[in-house]
């Protein structure tokens, strides 16, 4: 927090102090997108270096405290958020025709998704702003992550989920002791009701589309990638896009590092959506303003027909010189199998959508064999076993005798 | 591997070289339990220290390479196995009346259970022994962890599951590309067929009841706990017990550290079973030999009526001066809610059974307020959503309007 200069509207440039209750621009309004947290990069550079960071033992996102909009002395949930592994799975690289492919498995977070990075910041900001209750609306992962962080911090959470949210995610919320409100409508209905409730009862607002601090948590995935690659910036970072907040966060992270001179260039971002719900990819590819879309994809975490952070997302992709793509649900399920079988990583549909897009972009020659590529897996497949079952076939059924098994395995070469 | 002296039978003391294919004592037979890996502790002490360990960057179990029965040069799966967080959740401590309570969340492993620690060793040993295929019979965490590690290593896995295995667990295996063989019979049929197939085709055997190297992977959870506590040994380590291999591994880990002089005392172990299947707890508490038991508990990962490692488990508890307890399924589900709501940790039923037992032992005064206690959560609750739902009930359903919500929240004090 000591390095935060204030907030600035990305549209009109108006500046605001980083104070309680200020989330959106009073001139441009909420629809124009949230404010951006600005830092004194010179101050960060004077107090911190890549070398001093290397001596920090804490593997969690709080190792990047100088880049976070929180006070050092504020109590934090005890959960280990971030510090997720960056793998280099050779089998997946071969399958995708990529020589330098890394996978960032953010399904290995406390509540099994990247959203923990944002939610833990929300809970800390809530404490700083003396709020006693936190709330959000979410298709699932933001919700479970907020519930988990709030439980660890010992403060109540109210979570609004659309009726279609998978059972695993609901169970997680309830185990964390959250007050769960299942809104009998779509994500848009859910978001609206949560906003009304938050305003009426004065709860701390964790909606990523409104709260400017959450993207600051999400950006830590980029800080980690850079540090794990020993400050060698990848050519491409590929990930799924729903609301647009996560890809905006990734961009913010790399820009932060560039601004303090810890990296000497920026990666290209590839934002992947499902063809069943691709308002941002369509807008990008057709070079036109985005339009609301249907939500017809099994990748529930990115089934967002009315994205809340479209401008930050599109700006991130464009500024990076990157691209977007939309892949079918069939390609998403195939990516789930490919990632599992070649890397031993089980991602949820939205979590593997980046890998599906990477396959497409590699085949199209947009991403090249010699490029260094990081695919971010944003959530764990255990959150959505129903769709995993859809992705895989049936096991081999056999009577309990070796005589019955032998002919069945003969075709696989076992005799 | 360079520090391994050999294998020794715990019953007759017969020694064997640590060579391919030697798993059980030829004198005492398989039923008497598996062999124990012996180390040259003097050699470990000369090459390694707590200080040198502190400089190792790798957070995974391979930071403890001098204590592992693998060769340093053997290729390893890229997965980050181990390095799971140790939390000190104040709310849970208060709820249990314990002043110094820690939770080791081993649900944060690549396939979301402690079993990854064993399976990754199995895959490495398979490579060392020039096996090209790994196999086991299981429906649970051993299976998914073996499938995940094998996928990451790029070697095929054959997993034998009984016909009744739940679809969700089969899906996880298939996502990892395992060859899943659904044996149309019961678990005993499945285990027998897997043994026959393993023998016929020379696959590497990951059945934990047979392979002596797996417990060496499991012991790393104890090494981590000690290091995370800065080599201050807790008074108690509490965890669930099924087959008995995990608690035997925990004991082996602490004894290893004691033998090299890195810790100056040993913790007491508390092994917890479900009253629906408590052959070892009953034997311990009634001071008699164990007898086969029914398997009537929802904690499926510890529903083991005929434990395969009873002697190592009971010896561990007795040598430590610890105790055992059995808790009801109701206490297990209550512990799931308590752990989730006060610590933000979501454990599967067997994963939280230790916490349930801790509550019982704290209330009984066996474990005292001033004791330093570590409860190990062995698996993630997302693996068993059905039972989580049984633990927590349903969310509040509401139509998408504030008018519909207000009366529903009035009873919680929001007006």
PDB file of N, CA and C in Angstrom, chain A residues 20-21 23 71 74-75 121-135 146 150 153-158 198 201-206 211, chain B residues 414:
ATOM      1  N   UNK A  20     -11.395   3.848   0.985  1.00  0.00           N
ATOM      2  CA  UNK A  20     -12.549   2.964   1.133  1.00  0.00           C
ATOM      3  C   UNK A  20     -13.724   3.461   0.311  1.00  0.00           C
ATOM      4  N   UNK A  21     -14.355   2.519  -0.400  1.00  0.00           N
ATOM      5  CA  UNK A  21     -15.597   2.831  -1.096  1.00  0.00           C
ATOM      6  C   UNK A  21     -15.424   3.379  -2.496  1.00  0.00           C
ATOM      7  N   UNK A  23     -14.460   2.725  -6.020  1.00  0.00           N
ATOM      8  CA  UNK A  23     -14.209   1.573  -6.884  1.00  0.00           C
ATOM      9  C   UNK A  23     -14.253   1.946  -8.368  1.00  0.00           C
ATOM     10  N   UNK A  71      -1.775  -3.013   3.155  1.00  0.00           N
ATOM     11  CA  UNK A  71      -0.797  -2.570   4.157  1.00  0.00           C
ATOM     12  C   UNK A  71      -0.070  -3.784   4.722  1.00  0.00           C
ATOM     13  N   UNK A  74      -1.657  -5.315   7.952  1.00  0.00           N
ATOM     14  CA  UNK A  74      -3.008  -5.871   8.017  1.00  0.00           C
ATOM     15  C   UNK A  74      -2.940  -7.383   8.191  1.00  0.00           C
ATOM     16  N   UNK A  75      -3.753  -7.926   9.104  1.00  0.00           N
ATOM     17  CA  UNK A  75      -3.775  -9.387   9.219  1.00  0.00           C
ATOM     18  C   UNK A  75      -4.192 -10.022   7.894  1.00  0.00           C
ATOM     19  N   UNK A 121      -6.991 -10.913  -1.510  1.00  0.00           N
ATOM     20  CA  UNK A 121      -6.835  -9.456  -1.471  1.00  0.00           C
ATOM     21  C   UNK A 121      -8.150  -8.802  -1.037  1.00  0.00           C
ATOM     22  N   UNK A 122      -9.264  -9.327  -1.549  1.00  0.00           N
ATOM     23  CA  UNK A 122     -10.558  -8.758  -1.171  1.00  0.00           C
ATOM     24  C   UNK A 122     -10.773  -8.815   0.331  1.00  0.00           C
ATOM     25  N   UNK A 123     -10.441  -9.951   0.913  1.00  0.00           N
ATOM     26  CA  UNK A 123     -10.663 -10.119   2.349  1.00  0.00           C
ATOM     27  C   UNK A 123      -9.758  -9.174   3.148  1.00  0.00           C
ATOM     28  N   UNK A 124      -8.541  -9.017   2.689  1.00  0.00           N
ATOM     29  CA  UNK A 124      -7.622  -8.105   3.382  1.00  0.00           C
ATOM     30  C   UNK A 124      -8.102  -6.655   3.247  1.00  0.00           C
ATOM     31  N   UNK A 125      -8.538  -6.282   2.048  1.00  0.00           N
ATOM     32  CA  UNK A 125      -9.051  -4.919   1.864  1.00  0.00           C
ATOM     33  C   UNK A 125     -10.316  -4.710   2.707  1.00  0.00           C
ATOM     34  N   UNK A 126     -11.139  -5.734   2.816  1.00  0.00           N
ATOM     35  CA  UNK A 126     -12.336  -5.617   3.645  1.00  0.00           C
ATOM     36  C   UNK A 126     -11.950  -5.290   5.083  1.00  0.00           C
ATOM     37  N   UNK A 127     -10.926  -5.982   5.581  1.00  0.00           N
ATOM     38  CA  UNK A 127     -10.473  -5.726   6.956  1.00  0.00           C
ATOM     39  C   UNK A 127      -9.918  -4.299   7.057  1.00  0.00           C
ATOM     40  N   UNK A 128      -9.148  -3.893   6.070  1.00  0.00           N
ATOM     41  CA  UNK A 128      -8.577  -2.534   6.092  1.00  0.00           C
ATOM     42  C   UNK A 128      -9.679  -1.476   6.075  1.00  0.00           C
ATOM     43  N   UNK A 129     -10.764  -1.793   5.372  1.00  0.00           N
ATOM     44  CA  UNK A 129     -11.857  -0.819   5.261  1.00  0.00           C
ATOM     45  C   UNK A 129     -12.916  -1.044   6.336  1.00  0.00           C
ATOM     46  N   UNK A 130     -12.573  -1.868   7.323  1.00  0.00           N
ATOM     47  CA  UNK A 130     -13.419  -2.106   8.498  1.00  0.00           C
ATOM     48  C   UNK A 130     -14.789  -2.699   8.157  1.00  0.00           C
ATOM     49  N   UNK A 131     -14.872  -3.417   7.038  1.00  0.00           N
ATOM     50  CA  UNK A 131     -16.101  -4.133   6.713  1.00  0.00           C
ATOM     51  C   UNK A 131     -16.150  -5.409   7.535  1.00  0.00           C
ATOM     52  N   UNK A 132     -17.355  -5.829   7.920  1.00  0.00           N
ATOM     53  CA  UNK A 132     -17.474  -7.025   8.753  1.00  0.00           C
ATOM     54  C   UNK A 132     -18.007  -8.218   7.965  1.00  0.00           C
ATOM     55  N   UNK A 133     -18.409  -7.977   6.713  1.00  0.00           N
ATOM     56  CA  UNK A 133     -18.980  -9.037   5.889  1.00  0.00           C
ATOM     57  C   UNK A 133     -18.514  -8.822   4.454  1.00  0.00           C
ATOM     58  N   UNK A 134     -18.228  -9.914   3.755  1.00  0.00           N
ATOM     59  CA  UNK A 134     -17.829  -9.809   2.347  1.00  0.00           C
ATOM     60  C   UNK A 134     -18.847 -10.526   1.480  1.00  0.00           C
ATOM     61  N   UNK A 135     -18.928 -10.111   0.209  1.00  0.00           N
ATOM     62  CA  UNK A 135     -19.922 -10.707  -0.685  1.00  0.00           C
ATOM     63  C   UNK A 135     -19.459 -10.634  -2.122  1.00  0.00           C
ATOM     64  N   UNK A 146     -13.555 -16.808  -2.312  1.00  0.00           N
ATOM     65  CA  UNK A 146     -13.901 -15.798  -1.303  1.00  0.00           C
ATOM     66  C   UNK A 146     -14.356 -16.478  -0.013  1.00  0.00           C
ATOM     67  N   UNK A 150     -12.432 -15.948   3.431  1.00  0.00           N
ATOM     68  CA  UNK A 150     -13.213 -15.343   4.519  1.00  0.00           C
ATOM     69  C   UNK A 150     -13.235 -16.272   5.731  1.00  0.00           C
ATOM     70  N   UNK A 153     -10.080 -16.100   7.536  1.00  0.00           N
ATOM     71  CA  UNK A 153      -9.939 -14.810   8.220  1.00  0.00           C
ATOM     72  C   UNK A 153     -10.946 -14.674   9.357  1.00  0.00           C
ATOM     73  N   UNK A 154     -11.956 -15.539   9.363  1.00  0.00           N
ATOM     74  CA  UNK A 154     -12.960 -15.487  10.423  1.00  0.00           C
ATOM     75  C   UNK A 154     -14.019 -14.435  10.228  1.00  0.00           C
ATOM     76  N   UNK A 155     -14.324 -14.086   8.961  1.00  0.00           N
ATOM     77  CA  UNK A 155     -15.414 -13.132   8.726  1.00  0.00           C
ATOM     78  C   UNK A 155     -16.476 -13.759   7.814  1.00  0.00           C
ATOM     79  N   UNK A 156     -17.754 -13.393   7.999  1.00  0.00           N
ATOM     80  CA  UNK A 156     -18.834 -14.020   7.223  1.00  0.00           C
ATOM     81  C   UNK A 156     -18.803 -13.608   5.748  1.00  0.00           C
ATOM     82  N   UNK A 157     -19.263 -14.518   4.886  1.00  0.00           N
ATOM     83  CA  UNK A 157     -19.366 -14.223   3.464  1.00  0.00           C
ATOM     84  C   UNK A 157     -20.768 -14.546   2.948  1.00  0.00           C
ATOM     85  N   UNK A 158     -21.257 -13.693   2.035  1.00  0.00           N
ATOM     86  CA  UNK A 158     -22.523 -13.939   1.332  1.00  0.00           C
ATOM     87  C   UNK A 158     -22.194 -14.110  -0.140  1.00  0.00           C
ATOM     88  N   UNK A 198     -25.469  -5.945  -1.876  1.00  0.00           N
ATOM     89  CA  UNK A 198     -24.238  -5.348  -1.347  1.00  0.00           C
ATOM     90  C   UNK A 198     -24.480  -3.877  -1.012  1.00  0.00           C
ATOM     91  N   UNK A 201     -26.931  -3.618   2.169  1.00  0.00           N
ATOM     92  CA  UNK A 201     -26.441  -4.018   3.492  1.00  0.00           C
ATOM     93  C   UNK A 201     -24.994  -3.613   3.768  1.00  0.00           C
ATOM     94  N   UNK A 202     -24.365  -2.941   2.817  1.00  0.00           N
ATOM     95  CA  UNK A 202     -23.020  -2.415   3.080  1.00  0.00           C
ATOM     96  C   UNK A 202     -21.938  -3.457   3.206  1.00  0.00           C
ATOM     97  N   UNK A 203     -22.117  -4.584   2.522  1.00  0.00           N
ATOM     98  CA  UNK A 203     -21.096  -5.627   2.541  1.00  0.00           C
ATOM     99  C   UNK A 203     -19.903  -5.198   1.685  1.00  0.00           C
ATOM    100  N   UNK A 204     -18.733  -5.776   1.986  1.00  0.00           N
ATOM    101  CA  UNK A 204     -17.567  -5.488   1.137  1.00  0.00           C
ATOM    102  C   UNK A 204     -17.724  -6.223  -0.195  1.00  0.00           C
ATOM    103  N   UNK A 205     -17.533  -5.485  -1.284  1.00  0.00           N
ATOM    104  CA  UNK A 205     -17.844  -5.966  -2.630  1.00  0.00           C
ATOM    105  C   UNK A 205     -16.642  -6.644  -3.283  1.00  0.00           C
ATOM    106  N   UNK A 206     -16.719  -7.971  -3.454  1.00  0.00           N
ATOM    107  CA  UNK A 206     -15.631  -8.687  -4.104  1.00  0.00           C
ATOM    108  C   UNK A 206     -15.901  -8.922  -5.596  1.00  0.00           C
ATOM    109  N   UNK A 211     -14.509  -4.069  -8.187  1.00  0.00           N
ATOM    110  CA  UNK A 211     -13.464  -3.803  -7.204  1.00  0.00           C
ATOM    111  C   UNK A 211     -12.094  -3.734  -7.887  1.00  0.00           C
TER     112      UNK A 211
ATOM    113  N   UNK B 414     -30.424  -9.168   8.615  1.00  0.00           N
ATOM    114  CA  UNK B 414     -30.271  -8.157   7.554  1.00  0.00           C
ATOM    115  C   UNK B 414     -31.649  -7.642   7.165  1.00  0.00           C
TER     116      UNK B 414
END
